[in-house]
Short mmCIF file of C-alpha atoms and ligand atoms in Angstrom, two decimals:
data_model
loop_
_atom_site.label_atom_id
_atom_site.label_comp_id
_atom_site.label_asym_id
_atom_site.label_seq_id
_atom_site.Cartn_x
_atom_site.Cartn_y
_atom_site.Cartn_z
CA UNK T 682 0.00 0.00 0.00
CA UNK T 683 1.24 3.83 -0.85
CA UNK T 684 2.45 5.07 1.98
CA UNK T 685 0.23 8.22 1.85
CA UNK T 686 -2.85 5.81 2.25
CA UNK T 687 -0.94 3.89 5.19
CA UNK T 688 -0.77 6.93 7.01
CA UNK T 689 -4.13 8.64 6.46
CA UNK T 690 -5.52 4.76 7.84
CA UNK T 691 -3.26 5.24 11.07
CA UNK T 692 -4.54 9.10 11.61
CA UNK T 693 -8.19 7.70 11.41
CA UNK T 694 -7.41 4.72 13.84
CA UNK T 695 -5.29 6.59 16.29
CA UNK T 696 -6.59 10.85 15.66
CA UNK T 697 -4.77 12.31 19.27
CA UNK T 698 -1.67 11.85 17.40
CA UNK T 699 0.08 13.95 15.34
CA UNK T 700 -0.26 13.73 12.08
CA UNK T 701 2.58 12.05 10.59
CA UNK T 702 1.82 13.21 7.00
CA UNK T 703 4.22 11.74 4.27
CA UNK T 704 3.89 13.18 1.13
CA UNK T 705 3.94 10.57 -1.52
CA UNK T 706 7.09 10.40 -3.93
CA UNK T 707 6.59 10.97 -7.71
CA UNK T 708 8.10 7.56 -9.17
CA UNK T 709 9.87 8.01 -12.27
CA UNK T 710 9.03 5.88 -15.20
CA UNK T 711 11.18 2.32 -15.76
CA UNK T 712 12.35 2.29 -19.36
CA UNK T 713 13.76 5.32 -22.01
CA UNK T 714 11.32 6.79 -24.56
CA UNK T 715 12.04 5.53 -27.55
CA UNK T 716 9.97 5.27 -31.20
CA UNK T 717 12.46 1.79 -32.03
CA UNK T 718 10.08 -0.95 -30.94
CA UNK T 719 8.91 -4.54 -32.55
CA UNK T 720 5.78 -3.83 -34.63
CA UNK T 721 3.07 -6.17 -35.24
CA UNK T 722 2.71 -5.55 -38.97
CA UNK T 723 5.60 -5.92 -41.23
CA UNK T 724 6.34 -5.69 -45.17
CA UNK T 725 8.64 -7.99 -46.44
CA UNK T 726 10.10 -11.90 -45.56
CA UNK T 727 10.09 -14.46 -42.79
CA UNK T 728 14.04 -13.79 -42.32
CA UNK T 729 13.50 -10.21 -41.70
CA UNK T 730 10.45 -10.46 -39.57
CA UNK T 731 11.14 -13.90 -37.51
CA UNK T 732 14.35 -12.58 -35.50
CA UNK T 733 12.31 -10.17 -34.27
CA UNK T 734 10.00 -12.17 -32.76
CA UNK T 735 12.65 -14.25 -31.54
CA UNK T 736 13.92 -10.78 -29.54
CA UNK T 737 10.42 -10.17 -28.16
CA UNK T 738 9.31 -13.27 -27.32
CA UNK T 739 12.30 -15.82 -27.02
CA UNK T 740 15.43 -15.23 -23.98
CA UNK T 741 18.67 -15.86 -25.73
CA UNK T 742 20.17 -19.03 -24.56
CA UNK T 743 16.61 -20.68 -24.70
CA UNK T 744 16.45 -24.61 -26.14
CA UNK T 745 14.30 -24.03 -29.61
CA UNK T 746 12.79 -26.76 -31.69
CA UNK T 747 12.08 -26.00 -35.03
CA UNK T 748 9.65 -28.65 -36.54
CA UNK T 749 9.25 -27.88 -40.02
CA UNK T 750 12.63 -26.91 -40.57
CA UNK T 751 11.99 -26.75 -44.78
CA UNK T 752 14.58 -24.72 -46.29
CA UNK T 753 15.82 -22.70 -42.98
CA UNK T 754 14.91 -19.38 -44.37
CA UNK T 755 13.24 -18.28 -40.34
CA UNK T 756 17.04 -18.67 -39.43
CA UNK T 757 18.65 -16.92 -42.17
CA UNK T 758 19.71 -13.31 -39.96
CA UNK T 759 19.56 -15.65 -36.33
CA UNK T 760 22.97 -15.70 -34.88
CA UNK T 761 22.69 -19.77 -34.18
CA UNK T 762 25.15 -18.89 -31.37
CA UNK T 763 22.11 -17.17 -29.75
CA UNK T 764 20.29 -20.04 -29.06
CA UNK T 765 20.59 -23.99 -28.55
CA UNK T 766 19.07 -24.77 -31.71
CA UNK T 767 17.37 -28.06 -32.64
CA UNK T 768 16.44 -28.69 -36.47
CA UNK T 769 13.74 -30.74 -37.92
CA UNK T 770 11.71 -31.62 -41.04
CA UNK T 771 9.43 -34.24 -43.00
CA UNK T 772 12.09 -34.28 -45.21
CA UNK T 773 14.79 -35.59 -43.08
CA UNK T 774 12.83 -37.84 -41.15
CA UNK T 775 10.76 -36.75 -38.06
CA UNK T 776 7.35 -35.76 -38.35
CA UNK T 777 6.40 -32.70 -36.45
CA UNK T 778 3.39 -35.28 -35.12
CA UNK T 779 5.96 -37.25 -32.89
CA UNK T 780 9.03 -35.32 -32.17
CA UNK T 781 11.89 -36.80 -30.52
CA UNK T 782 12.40 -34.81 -27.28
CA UNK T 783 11.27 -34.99 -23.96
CA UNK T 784 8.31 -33.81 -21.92
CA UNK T 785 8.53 -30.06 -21.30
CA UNK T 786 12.18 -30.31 -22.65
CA UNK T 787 12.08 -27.21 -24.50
CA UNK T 788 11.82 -23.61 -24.13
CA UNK T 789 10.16 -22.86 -27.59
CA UNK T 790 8.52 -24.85 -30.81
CA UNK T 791 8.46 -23.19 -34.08
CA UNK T 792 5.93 -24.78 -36.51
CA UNK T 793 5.41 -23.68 -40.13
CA UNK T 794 3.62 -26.90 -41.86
CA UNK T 795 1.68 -26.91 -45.44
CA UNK T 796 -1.13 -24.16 -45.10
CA UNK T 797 -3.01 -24.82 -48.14
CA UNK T 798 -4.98 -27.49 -48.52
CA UNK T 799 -4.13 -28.07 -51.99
CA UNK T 800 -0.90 -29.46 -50.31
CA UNK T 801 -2.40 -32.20 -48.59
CA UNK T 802 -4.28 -33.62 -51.48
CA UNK T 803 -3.38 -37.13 -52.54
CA UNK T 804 -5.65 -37.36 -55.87
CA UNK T 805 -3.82 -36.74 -58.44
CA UNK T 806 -4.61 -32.97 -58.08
CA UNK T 807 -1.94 -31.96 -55.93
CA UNK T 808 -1.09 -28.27 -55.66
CA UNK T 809 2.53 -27.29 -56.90
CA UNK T 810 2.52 -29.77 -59.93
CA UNK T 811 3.95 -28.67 -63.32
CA UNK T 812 5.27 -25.65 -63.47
CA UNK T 813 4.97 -24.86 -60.10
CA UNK T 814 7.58 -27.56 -58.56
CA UNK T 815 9.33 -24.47 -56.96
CA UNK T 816 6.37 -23.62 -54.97
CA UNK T 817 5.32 -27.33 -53.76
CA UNK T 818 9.52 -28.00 -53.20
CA UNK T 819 9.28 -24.45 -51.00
CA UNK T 820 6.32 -25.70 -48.93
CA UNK T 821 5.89 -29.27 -48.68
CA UNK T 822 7.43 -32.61 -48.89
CA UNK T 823 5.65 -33.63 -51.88
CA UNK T 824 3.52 -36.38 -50.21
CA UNK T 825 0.04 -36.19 -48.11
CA UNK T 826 1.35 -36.75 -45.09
CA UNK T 827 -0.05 -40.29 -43.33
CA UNK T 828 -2.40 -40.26 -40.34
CA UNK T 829 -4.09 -36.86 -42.08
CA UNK T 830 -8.12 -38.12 -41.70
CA UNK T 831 -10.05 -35.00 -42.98
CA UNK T 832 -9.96 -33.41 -46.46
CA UNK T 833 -9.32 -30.13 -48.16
CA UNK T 834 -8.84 -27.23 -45.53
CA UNK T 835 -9.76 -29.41 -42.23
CA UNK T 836 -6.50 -31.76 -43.21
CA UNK T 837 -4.45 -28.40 -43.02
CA UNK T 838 -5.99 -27.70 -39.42
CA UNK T 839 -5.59 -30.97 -38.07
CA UNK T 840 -2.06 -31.19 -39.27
CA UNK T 841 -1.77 -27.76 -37.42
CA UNK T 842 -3.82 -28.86 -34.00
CA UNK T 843 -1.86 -32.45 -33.79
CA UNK T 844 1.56 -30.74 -34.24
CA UNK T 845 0.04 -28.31 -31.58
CA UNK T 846 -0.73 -31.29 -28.99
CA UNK T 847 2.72 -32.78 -29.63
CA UNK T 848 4.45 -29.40 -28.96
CA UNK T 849 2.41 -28.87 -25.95
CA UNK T 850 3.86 -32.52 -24.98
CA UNK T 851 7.39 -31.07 -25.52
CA UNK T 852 7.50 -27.63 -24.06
CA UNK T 853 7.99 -26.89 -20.77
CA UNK T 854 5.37 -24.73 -18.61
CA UNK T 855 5.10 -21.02 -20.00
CA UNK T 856 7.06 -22.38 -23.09
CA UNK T 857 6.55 -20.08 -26.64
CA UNK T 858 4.99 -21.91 -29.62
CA UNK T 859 5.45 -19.79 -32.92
CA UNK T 860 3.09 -20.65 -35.69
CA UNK T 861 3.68 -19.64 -39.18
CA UNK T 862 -0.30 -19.57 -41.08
CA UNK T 863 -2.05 -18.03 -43.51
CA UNK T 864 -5.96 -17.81 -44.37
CA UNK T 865 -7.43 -19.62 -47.65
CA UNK T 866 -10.15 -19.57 -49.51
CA UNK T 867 -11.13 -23.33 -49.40
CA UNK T 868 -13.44 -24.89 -51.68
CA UNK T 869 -14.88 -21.49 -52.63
CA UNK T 870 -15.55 -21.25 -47.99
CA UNK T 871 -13.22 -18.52 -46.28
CA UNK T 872 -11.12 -20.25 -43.93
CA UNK T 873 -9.84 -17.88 -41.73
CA UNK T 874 -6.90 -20.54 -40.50
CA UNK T 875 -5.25 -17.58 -37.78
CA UNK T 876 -8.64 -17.52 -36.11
CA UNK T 877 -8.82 -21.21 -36.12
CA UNK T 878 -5.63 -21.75 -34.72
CA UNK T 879 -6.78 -19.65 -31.91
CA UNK T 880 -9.44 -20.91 -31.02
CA UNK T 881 -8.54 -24.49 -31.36
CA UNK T 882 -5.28 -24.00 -29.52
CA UNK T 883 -6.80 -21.68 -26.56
CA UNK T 884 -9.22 -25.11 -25.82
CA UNK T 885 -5.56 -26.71 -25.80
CA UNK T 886 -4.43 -24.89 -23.00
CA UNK T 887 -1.65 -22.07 -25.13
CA UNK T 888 -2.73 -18.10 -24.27
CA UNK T 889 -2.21 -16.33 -27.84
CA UNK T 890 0.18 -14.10 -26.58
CA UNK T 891 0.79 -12.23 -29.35
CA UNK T 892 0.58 -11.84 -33.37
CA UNK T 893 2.43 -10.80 -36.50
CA UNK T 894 0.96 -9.97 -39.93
CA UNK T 895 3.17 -10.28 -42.72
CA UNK T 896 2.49 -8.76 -45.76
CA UNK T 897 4.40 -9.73 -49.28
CA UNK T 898 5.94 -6.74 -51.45
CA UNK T 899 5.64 -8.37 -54.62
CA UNK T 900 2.01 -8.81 -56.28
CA UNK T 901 0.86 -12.15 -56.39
CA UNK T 902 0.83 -13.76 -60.12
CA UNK T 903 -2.20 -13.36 -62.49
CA UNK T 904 -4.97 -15.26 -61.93
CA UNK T 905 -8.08 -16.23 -64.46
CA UNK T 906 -11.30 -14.51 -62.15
CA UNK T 907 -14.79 -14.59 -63.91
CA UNK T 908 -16.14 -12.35 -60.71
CA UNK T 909 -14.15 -12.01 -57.69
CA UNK T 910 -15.64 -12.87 -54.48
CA UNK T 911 -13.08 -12.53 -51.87
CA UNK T 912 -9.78 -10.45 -51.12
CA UNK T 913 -6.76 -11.75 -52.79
CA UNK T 914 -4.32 -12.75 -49.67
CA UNK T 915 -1.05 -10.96 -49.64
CA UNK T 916 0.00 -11.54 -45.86
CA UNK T 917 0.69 -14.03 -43.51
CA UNK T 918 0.88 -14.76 -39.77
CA UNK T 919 3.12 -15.44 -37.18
CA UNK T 920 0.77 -16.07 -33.93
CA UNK T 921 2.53 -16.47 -30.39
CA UNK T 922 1.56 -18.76 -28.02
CA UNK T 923 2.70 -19.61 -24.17
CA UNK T 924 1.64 -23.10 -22.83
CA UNK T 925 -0.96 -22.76 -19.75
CA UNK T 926 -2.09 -19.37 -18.64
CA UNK T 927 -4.08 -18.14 -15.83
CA UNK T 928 -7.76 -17.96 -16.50
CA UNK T 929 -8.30 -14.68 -16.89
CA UNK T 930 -5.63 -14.89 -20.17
CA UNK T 931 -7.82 -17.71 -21.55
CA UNK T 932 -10.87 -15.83 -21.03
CA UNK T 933 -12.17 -15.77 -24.97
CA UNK T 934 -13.31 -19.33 -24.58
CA UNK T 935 -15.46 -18.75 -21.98
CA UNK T 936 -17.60 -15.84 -23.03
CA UNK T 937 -20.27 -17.63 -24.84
CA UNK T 938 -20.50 -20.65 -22.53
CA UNK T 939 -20.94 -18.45 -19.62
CA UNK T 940 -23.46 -15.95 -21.17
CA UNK T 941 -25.77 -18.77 -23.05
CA UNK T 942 -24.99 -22.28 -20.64
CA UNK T 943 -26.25 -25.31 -22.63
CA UNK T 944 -28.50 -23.39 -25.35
CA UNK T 945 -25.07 -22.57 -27.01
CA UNK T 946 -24.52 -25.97 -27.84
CA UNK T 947 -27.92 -27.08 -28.47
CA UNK T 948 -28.40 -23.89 -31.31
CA UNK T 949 -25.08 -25.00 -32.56
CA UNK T 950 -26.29 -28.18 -33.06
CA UNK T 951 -29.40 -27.04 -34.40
CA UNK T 952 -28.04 -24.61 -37.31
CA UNK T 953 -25.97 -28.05 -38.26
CA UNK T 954 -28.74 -29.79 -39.07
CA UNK T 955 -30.00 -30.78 -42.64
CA UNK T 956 -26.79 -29.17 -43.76
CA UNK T 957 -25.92 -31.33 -46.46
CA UNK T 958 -22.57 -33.03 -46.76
CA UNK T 959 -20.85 -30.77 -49.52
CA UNK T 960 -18.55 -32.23 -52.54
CA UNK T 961 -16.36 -30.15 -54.47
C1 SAM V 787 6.16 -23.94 -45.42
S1 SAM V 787 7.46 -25.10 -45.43
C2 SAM V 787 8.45 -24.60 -44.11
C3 SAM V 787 9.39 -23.50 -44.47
C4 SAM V 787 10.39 -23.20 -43.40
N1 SAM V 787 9.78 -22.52 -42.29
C5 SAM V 787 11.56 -22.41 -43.95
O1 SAM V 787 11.95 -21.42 -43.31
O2 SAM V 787 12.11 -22.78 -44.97
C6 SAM V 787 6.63 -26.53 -44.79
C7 SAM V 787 7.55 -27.64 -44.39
O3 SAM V 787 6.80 -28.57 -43.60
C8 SAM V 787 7.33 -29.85 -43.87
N2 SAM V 787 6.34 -30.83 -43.40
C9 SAM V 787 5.18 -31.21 -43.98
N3 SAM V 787 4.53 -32.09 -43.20
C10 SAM V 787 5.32 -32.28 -42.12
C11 SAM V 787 5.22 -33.09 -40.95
N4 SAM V 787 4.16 -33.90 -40.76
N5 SAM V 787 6.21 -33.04 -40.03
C12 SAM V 787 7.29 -32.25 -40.22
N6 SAM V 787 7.44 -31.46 -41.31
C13 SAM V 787 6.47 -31.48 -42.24
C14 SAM V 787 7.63 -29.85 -45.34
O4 SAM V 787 8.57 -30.85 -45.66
C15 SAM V 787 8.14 -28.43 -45.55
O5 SAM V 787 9.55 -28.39 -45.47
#
C-alpha cells in the first residue's frame, strides 16, 4: 500500500496523534522513450520479420525446436550462437506429429507446416505440380502426409492442431509456440486458419500471446477470375503462443458458454442440421 494511504488509515485509527503526513514520492518511469520498438505488422520476408520475434518473445540461450525446418529461411539473420538450436523436417525424417524430445524439454517450438490445402491432397490434383515444382519443393514434402483423416482445408488444421498437442507434450510450462499460417479460400468457404488456430489451440491450454501480420511486397501472379468474391491474400501470420495461462488470459473461450450455458450448444447443433454433406 502507498504510503500516503498507510498513514491517512493510522490518523483515522489513532486521531490524538500527530499527524505524521508523508507526502507521496513521484516515481519516475522504468524504461527510455524511444519510437524503435517490434511492430506487429511488417512488409517484407520471414528472415526479416522472424528474429524479431525471436527478440520479443524468445530469452537468448533458450532450447528451440524447429519442426518444419523446410529450407531454414526463419534462421537466415539468427545468430545460431544465440540459441541452442534443434532442427527438424518431414524431409529428413521426423514428423512434427511425434518429435523426438522430452516432456517439457524445450523452451520454444516453431511450426510452419503446409497451409493450403491443396498441399495435402493425394488425388492426383496436388497443388505445386507442373510448373509450379518451386512452390510445392518451398512448402511441402511432396507427399500427403499419413495419419491426415479429414480433407481439403480441415487436413491443413488438423495437421496444425496435432503438431500443436505434440508441442504442448514437448514444451515446458510457460514455453513459446510460434506458428507460421495463412488464411485460404477453401473450396470457394473462407477459412480464416489464424482464427482457427486460436481458437482451437486456446481449448488446448496455449494463451495467444501475441501476433504478426506479414504482408508480401511483390504482387501475387495473375490469376483467371470470372467475378471475384473474396480479397486476394497478400500476408501471412506469425501467432505467439505460451503453454498454460491463468484464467483470466484464456478468457475468450469462456464468453459464450458463460453468457448462453447449454442453449449454445444445443443452437449450434441445431443450425448443423440438414446441412448437407458438400462435394467439391
Ligand atoms: C512452409 S514449409 C516450411 C518452411 C520453413 N519454415 C523455412 O523457413 O524454410 C513446410 C515444411 O513442412 C514440412 N512438413 C510437412 N509435413 C510435415 C510433418 N508432418 N512433419 C514435419 N514437417 C512437415 C515440409 O517438408 C516443408 O519443409
Amino acid at each position: 500500500m502507498p504510503k500516503l494511504q498507510l498513514s491517512l488509515l493510522n490518523t483515522a485509527r489513532d486521531d490524538d496523534k500527530d499527524i505524521d503526513f508523508i507526502a507521496p514520492k513521484r516515481k519516475s518511469p522504468d524504461g527510455e522513450s524511444t519510437t524503435n520498438l517490434i511492430f506487429s505488422s511488417h512488409m517484407g520476408d520471414n528472415s526479416e520479420l522472424f528474429p524479431q520475434i525471436l527478440q520479443l518473445h524468445v530469452p537468448k540461450g533458450s532450447k528451440i525446436a524447429d519442426v518444419t525446418y523446410g529450407k531454414g529461411v526463419f534462421w537466415r539473420n539468427v545468430n545460431p550462437e544465440d540459441y541452442w538450436l534443434f532442427f527438424t523436417d518431414l524431409k529428413t525424417g521426423t514428423d512434427c506429429r511425434r518429435l523426438p524430445y522430452a516432456d517439457g524439454e524445450m523452451d520454444c517450438v516453431v511450426l510452419d507446416p503446409p497451409y493450403m490445402e491443396g498441399l495435402y491432397r493425394d488425388d492426383g490434383s496436388f497443388a505445386g505440380q507442373g510448373t509450379h515444382d518451386a512452390f510445392q519443393d518451398h512448402y511441402s514434402n511432396g507427399i500427403r502426409p499419413e495419419a491426415i483423416t479429414a480433407k481439403w482445408h480441415d487436413a491443413v488444421l488438423e495437421m496444425y492442431i496435432k503438431a500443436a498437442i505434440e508441442a504442448k507434450r514437448v514444451l515446458k510450462n510457460e514455453g513459446v509456440f510460434i506458428v507460421k499460417c495463412q488464411d485460404e479460400v477453401s473450396a470457394g468457404i473462407q477459412r480464416l486458419t489464424h482464427v482457427e488456430i486460436i481458437v482451437n489451440l486456446n481449448q488446448l491450454g496455449f494463451y495467444p500471446k501475441d501476433l504478426f501480420v506479414l504482408t508480401r511486397f511483390n504482387r501475387p501472379g495473375v490469376s483467371r477470375v470470372v467475378r471475384q468474391l473474396h480479397a486476394r491474400k497478400n500476408h501471412s501470420y506469425f501467432l505467439v503462443f505460451i503453454k498454460g495461462a491463468t484464467k483470466s488470459k484464456m478468457a475468450s473461450i469462456g464468453v459464450m458458454n458463460h453468457l448462453l450455458g447449454d442453449q449454445a450448444t444445443q443452437k449450434g447443433n441445431q443450425n448443423m442440421e440438414g446441412e448437407e454433406d458438400m462435394q467439391f
